[in-house]
Amino acid sequence: MTDWIDIGTLADIPQRGARTVRIAGQKEIAVFRTGDDHVFALVNECPHKKGPLSQGIVHGHSVACPLHNWNIALKTGEAQGNDEGCTPTVAVKQEGGRILIARPASLKAAA
Amino acid sequence: MDFQNNGPEMASEEQRFAPSQDVREHLVVVGNGMAGCRAVEELLARDKDRYRVTIFGAEPYVNYNRIMLSPVLAGEKSFDDIIINGRDWYKDNGIELIAGDPVTAIDRAARTVTSQSGRTVGYDKLLIATGSDPFIIPVPGKDLPGVISFRDMKDVDTMLAAAEAGKALGGGNAVVIGGGLLGLEAAHGLTLRGMKVTVIHLMDTLMERQLDEAAGWLLKSALEGRGQTILTGANTAEIYGDGKVEGVRLKDGREIPASLVVMAVGIRPSTALAREAGLEVNRGIKVDDHMVTSDPDVLAVGECVEHDGNVYGLVAPLWDMCRSLADGLTDRHSGYRGSVTSTKLKVAGLDVFSAGDFSGGEGCEDIVLRDASRGVYKRVVVRDDRIVGAVLYGDTADGGWYFDLLKREEDVSEIRDLLIFGQAFASGGGALDPKAAVAALSDDAEICGCNGVAKGQVVACIEKGACSLDAVRATCKASASCGSCTGLVENLLSVVLGEDVQSGPKTLCKCTSFTHDDVRREIVAQNMRSIPEVMQLLHWSTPDGCSSCRPALNYYLLCALPGEYQDDQQSRFVNERMHANIQKDGTYSVVPRMWGGLTNPRELRAIADVVEKYNAPMVKVTGGQRLDIFGIRKEDLPAVWADLNAAGMVSGHAYGKSLRTVKTCVGSEWCRFGTQDSTGLGVKIERMTWGSWMPHKFKIAASGCPRNCAEATIKDFGVVCVDSGYELHVGGNGGIHVRATDLLCKVSTEQEALDYCAAFIQLYREEARYLERTAPWIERVGVDYVKRRIVEDEAGREALRSRFLYSQSFSQEDPWAQRAAGADSELHQHLEPPMPFGAIAAE
């Protein structure tokens, strides 16, 4: 069973932008809102050199890493084009106007 | 809009044949619109010397594209953009144009026409191309001032004036009667012009002649989503108002206030002139297969005619008719056989396509695909294994293919299962090969709807040597108007030429077929005001662009509309969005401005305090003589800025495509060689130029003597002070490719140095491509060009300078102060999950 964490509303995230979430003991998570109001969550690190993806330019359902412009698919976390690598994704859903992310597995036991 | 140049036009000065001695047969054309002029074009293409031609037009303009009035209303095009044939065309072909003087009578016995001003002209052949008149529903109030149709340039002017008047009152109200194509385009244009628009439509769904119910409904909800009120099943009872229109009353008693009412319920063939002349007229002027009326010397073409019982109100049949007419006039025998019509439209920016008969009925099978989340709806109607109709909404890419199958009455039983998924899928493979798709089209498949150009014509034009997009545009006009068929034309080029396509200038990015220069030009020409608008009007292939085009468009709009354009933060690279430089570990570095490289104890103390307070691991003097504080966390940035602001320091814009620093030496104040006060001049230049956004980073330096200690000759703009004045240098770069500056000129006063600097920056801002530094830009355009614009053209220089200063009046606000005061503070903060997880997050 997945534990869902309420992290706020769609309006808390700029359209074509991202906000970050910190959970103890975990890597920082970037929560993205696309132009068509889909929400995705990824670990906030580019697979290339750990650039903070939350600060990249969001276009379509991708984000361009601010450090070296790698394009990462928001849905899968995979680098696009000729680049290879993958950023872990975090399950996310919108429910009753709230955004919920899945509590990362290693926290489950602790809680 | 400037129509003056196209105003009432009389005989062209130089004709190849003076009328008095011209023994050729005289063709008189009544109607200077799309049909009349196209017929003459077709005739000239067959035999340019056969007839002497005179064209009468009711409107005081040259031949323009009436279909494009909607973009003019919407502000997407200017009148000049929609001219099909300018004055030169008439002159070069020896055509006499009598514009602004409608023909009022035809005397067939005497073979003359007479115009409103009393001019009588004899003819050997007469061509009637009077088009159609808007239908005005006979309700009370239809003649009130403020009630108009949507048919000609005058109507557009009236609408623009109403929108302008409404603006003063905070947005006026307009009612459009008629939810057909024309009505919706009028409504769209008026909405874009700031009016609150209500569309009144008699039928239950919009555009019921082109769309089925489902597509009509999708269209309605999309338009409502854009703020229009759509009333279907609404019957107009009366237009009311005292002396001018004040509103519309419906049969059910509802009243809709409006200062403008546009009647767009339909058109009917304009036949009065023909009828009075005793020609045979039914719904339209009756014509045979060569467009000849009941009088063998009188022809008619376009929307005013009836051929084989059919009257057409679309452009494609008109081109067919004009070809047959020209064949007849030059003794060729083809003959018009009627047209099957299709409609591919952008209604208010929404893609809509329909063709043939989609009413269904006995023996018809409907194949339907709905994809609600993508807003796509497709319906193909098949009878006896042949497509008889199609309706597409949202994705019309396959419209041409369906229409082609329909016209050729091709048996589709083999591909029936895959038909609805489109050509790529149905032709097997599923992989999309647009070149194969365009290669498979028949020769008469329409490529460019705006200019009525079929595939065969484009291919012929390429085969005759037009081997680039621009050449095709110039030669056969395909893709020269709205540009939506650009992709098709490019594919045709590579299909016909194989590998020999001359690739044009590089496109801005993969999302568009336009180059940087094209986009900049169109933004200004079409007065575009936002990134989504640019992407819409220039047919961007991605929903919201990419990380290359969005920052470029944001800059181009900012440059074109200083003080007006609403900057788009999400289209800025992180450094500009966070007003600091991102470093490899995700922290930021902060560079406060130190004017001309000068500082003082207070500033130094503030910097030192910040370094300690926020544990900045490093402070460094930059190449541009400023102090750079490293290792600041995103969350701490606003507080750092507040502290620096408190000491009077503002952002150094070290993070931006903007003016960075003005490097100086100490000049005459301290240096024993200094000739002028280079430090003081550097401060003045920095005070003038700081805060300006540029295509790329921009660096300036001022050296006090030719020893050039400030290294001014590798800067974008450099001043080297000499005894007699100031040498101005441009286009230097100390980056990857080191480039020394070119000498622009020498001036004698400090004020001139400042003025030339402002003018040069503005020229670069307006004409360079995004991410092009001054060095490659100058190498591309040539330093002579820059000298012509800045040094030789005094008025031009002054205009550039004042545009720069005007733009600066909006941009010299410290972005740090705004953030420190709390603007966008959430961008610096993490989302906080509420309790109890907040407790966990707090560690």
PDB file of N, CA and C in Angstrom, chain B residues 87 108 142 180 265 272 292 361 490 551 615 714 724 795:
ATOM      1  N   ARG B  87       0.493  47.465 -57.314  1.00  0.00           N
ATOM      2  CA  ARG B  87       0.431  48.375 -58.478  1.00  0.00           C
ATOM      3  C   ARG B  87       1.323  47.904 -59.618  1.00  0.00           C
ATOM      4  N   ARG B 108     -25.448  45.875 -73.456  1.00  0.00           N
ATOM      5  CA  ARG B 108     -24.934  44.786 -74.282  1.00  0.00           C
ATOM      6  C   ARG B 108     -25.053  45.082 -75.767  1.00  0.00           C
ATOM      7  N   LYS B 142     -31.962  46.915 -38.610  1.00  0.00           N
ATOM      8  CA  LYS B 142     -30.810  46.451 -39.395  1.00  0.00           C
ATOM      9  C   LYS B 142     -30.034  47.603 -40.034  1.00  0.00           C
ATOM     10  N   GLY B 180     -21.346  30.863 -38.407  1.00  0.00           N
ATOM     11  CA  GLY B 180     -20.624  30.188 -39.479  1.00  0.00           C
ATOM     12  C   GLY B 180     -19.173  30.629 -39.432  1.00  0.00           C
ATOM     13  N   VAL B 265     -24.416  36.246 -41.570  1.00  0.00           N
ATOM     14  CA  VAL B 265     -25.263  35.058 -41.672  1.00  0.00           C
ATOM     15  C   VAL B 265     -25.118  34.370 -43.023  1.00  0.00           C
ATOM     16  N   ALA B 272     -27.201  41.652 -59.485  1.00  0.00           N
ATOM     17  CA  ALA B 272     -28.085  42.744 -59.923  1.00  0.00           C
ATOM     18  C   ALA B 272     -27.659  43.309 -61.278  1.00  0.00           C
ATOM     19  N   VAL B 292     -18.999  31.168 -69.896  1.00  0.00           N
ATOM     20  CA  VAL B 292     -19.679  32.105 -70.787  1.00  0.00           C
ATOM     21  C   VAL B 292     -21.142  32.175 -70.376  1.00  0.00           C
ATOM     22  N   GLY B 361     -26.671   8.912 -43.562  1.00  0.00           N
ATOM     23  CA  GLY B 361     -27.879   8.436 -44.209  1.00  0.00           C
ATOM     24  C   GLY B 361     -27.724   7.024 -44.731  1.00  0.00           C
ATOM     25  N   GLU B 490       8.201  22.125 -48.088  1.00  0.00           N
ATOM     26  CA  GLU B 490       9.576  21.662 -47.868  1.00  0.00           C
ATOM     27  C   GLU B 490       9.720  20.192 -48.231  1.00  0.00           C
ATOM     28  N   PRO B 551      13.349  31.147 -24.529  1.00  0.00           N
ATOM     29  CA  PRO B 551      14.119  32.330 -24.121  1.00  0.00           C
ATOM     30  C   PRO B 551      14.300  33.324 -25.276  1.00  0.00           C
ATOM     31  N   ASN B 615      28.213  32.163   5.160  1.00  0.00           N
ATOM     32  CA  ASN B 615      29.267  31.154   4.988  1.00  0.00           C
ATOM     33  C   ASN B 615      29.678  30.950   3.550  1.00  0.00           C
ATOM     34  N   ILE B 714      38.868  44.315 -26.683  1.00  0.00           N
ATOM     35  CA  ILE B 714      38.266  42.980 -26.795  1.00  0.00           C
ATOM     36  C   ILE B 714      36.888  42.984 -26.121  1.00  0.00           C
ATOM     37  N   SER B 724      42.750  63.845 -28.555  1.00  0.00           N
ATOM     38  CA  SER B 724      41.783  64.645 -29.302  1.00  0.00           C
ATOM     39  C   SER B 724      40.343  64.167 -29.109  1.00  0.00           C
ATOM     40  N   ALA B 795      20.286  60.752 -38.476  1.00  0.00           N
ATOM     41  CA  ALA B 795      18.904  60.635 -37.992  1.00  0.00           C
ATOM     42  C   ALA B 795      18.637  59.221 -37.485  1.00  0.00           C
TER      43      ALA B 795
END
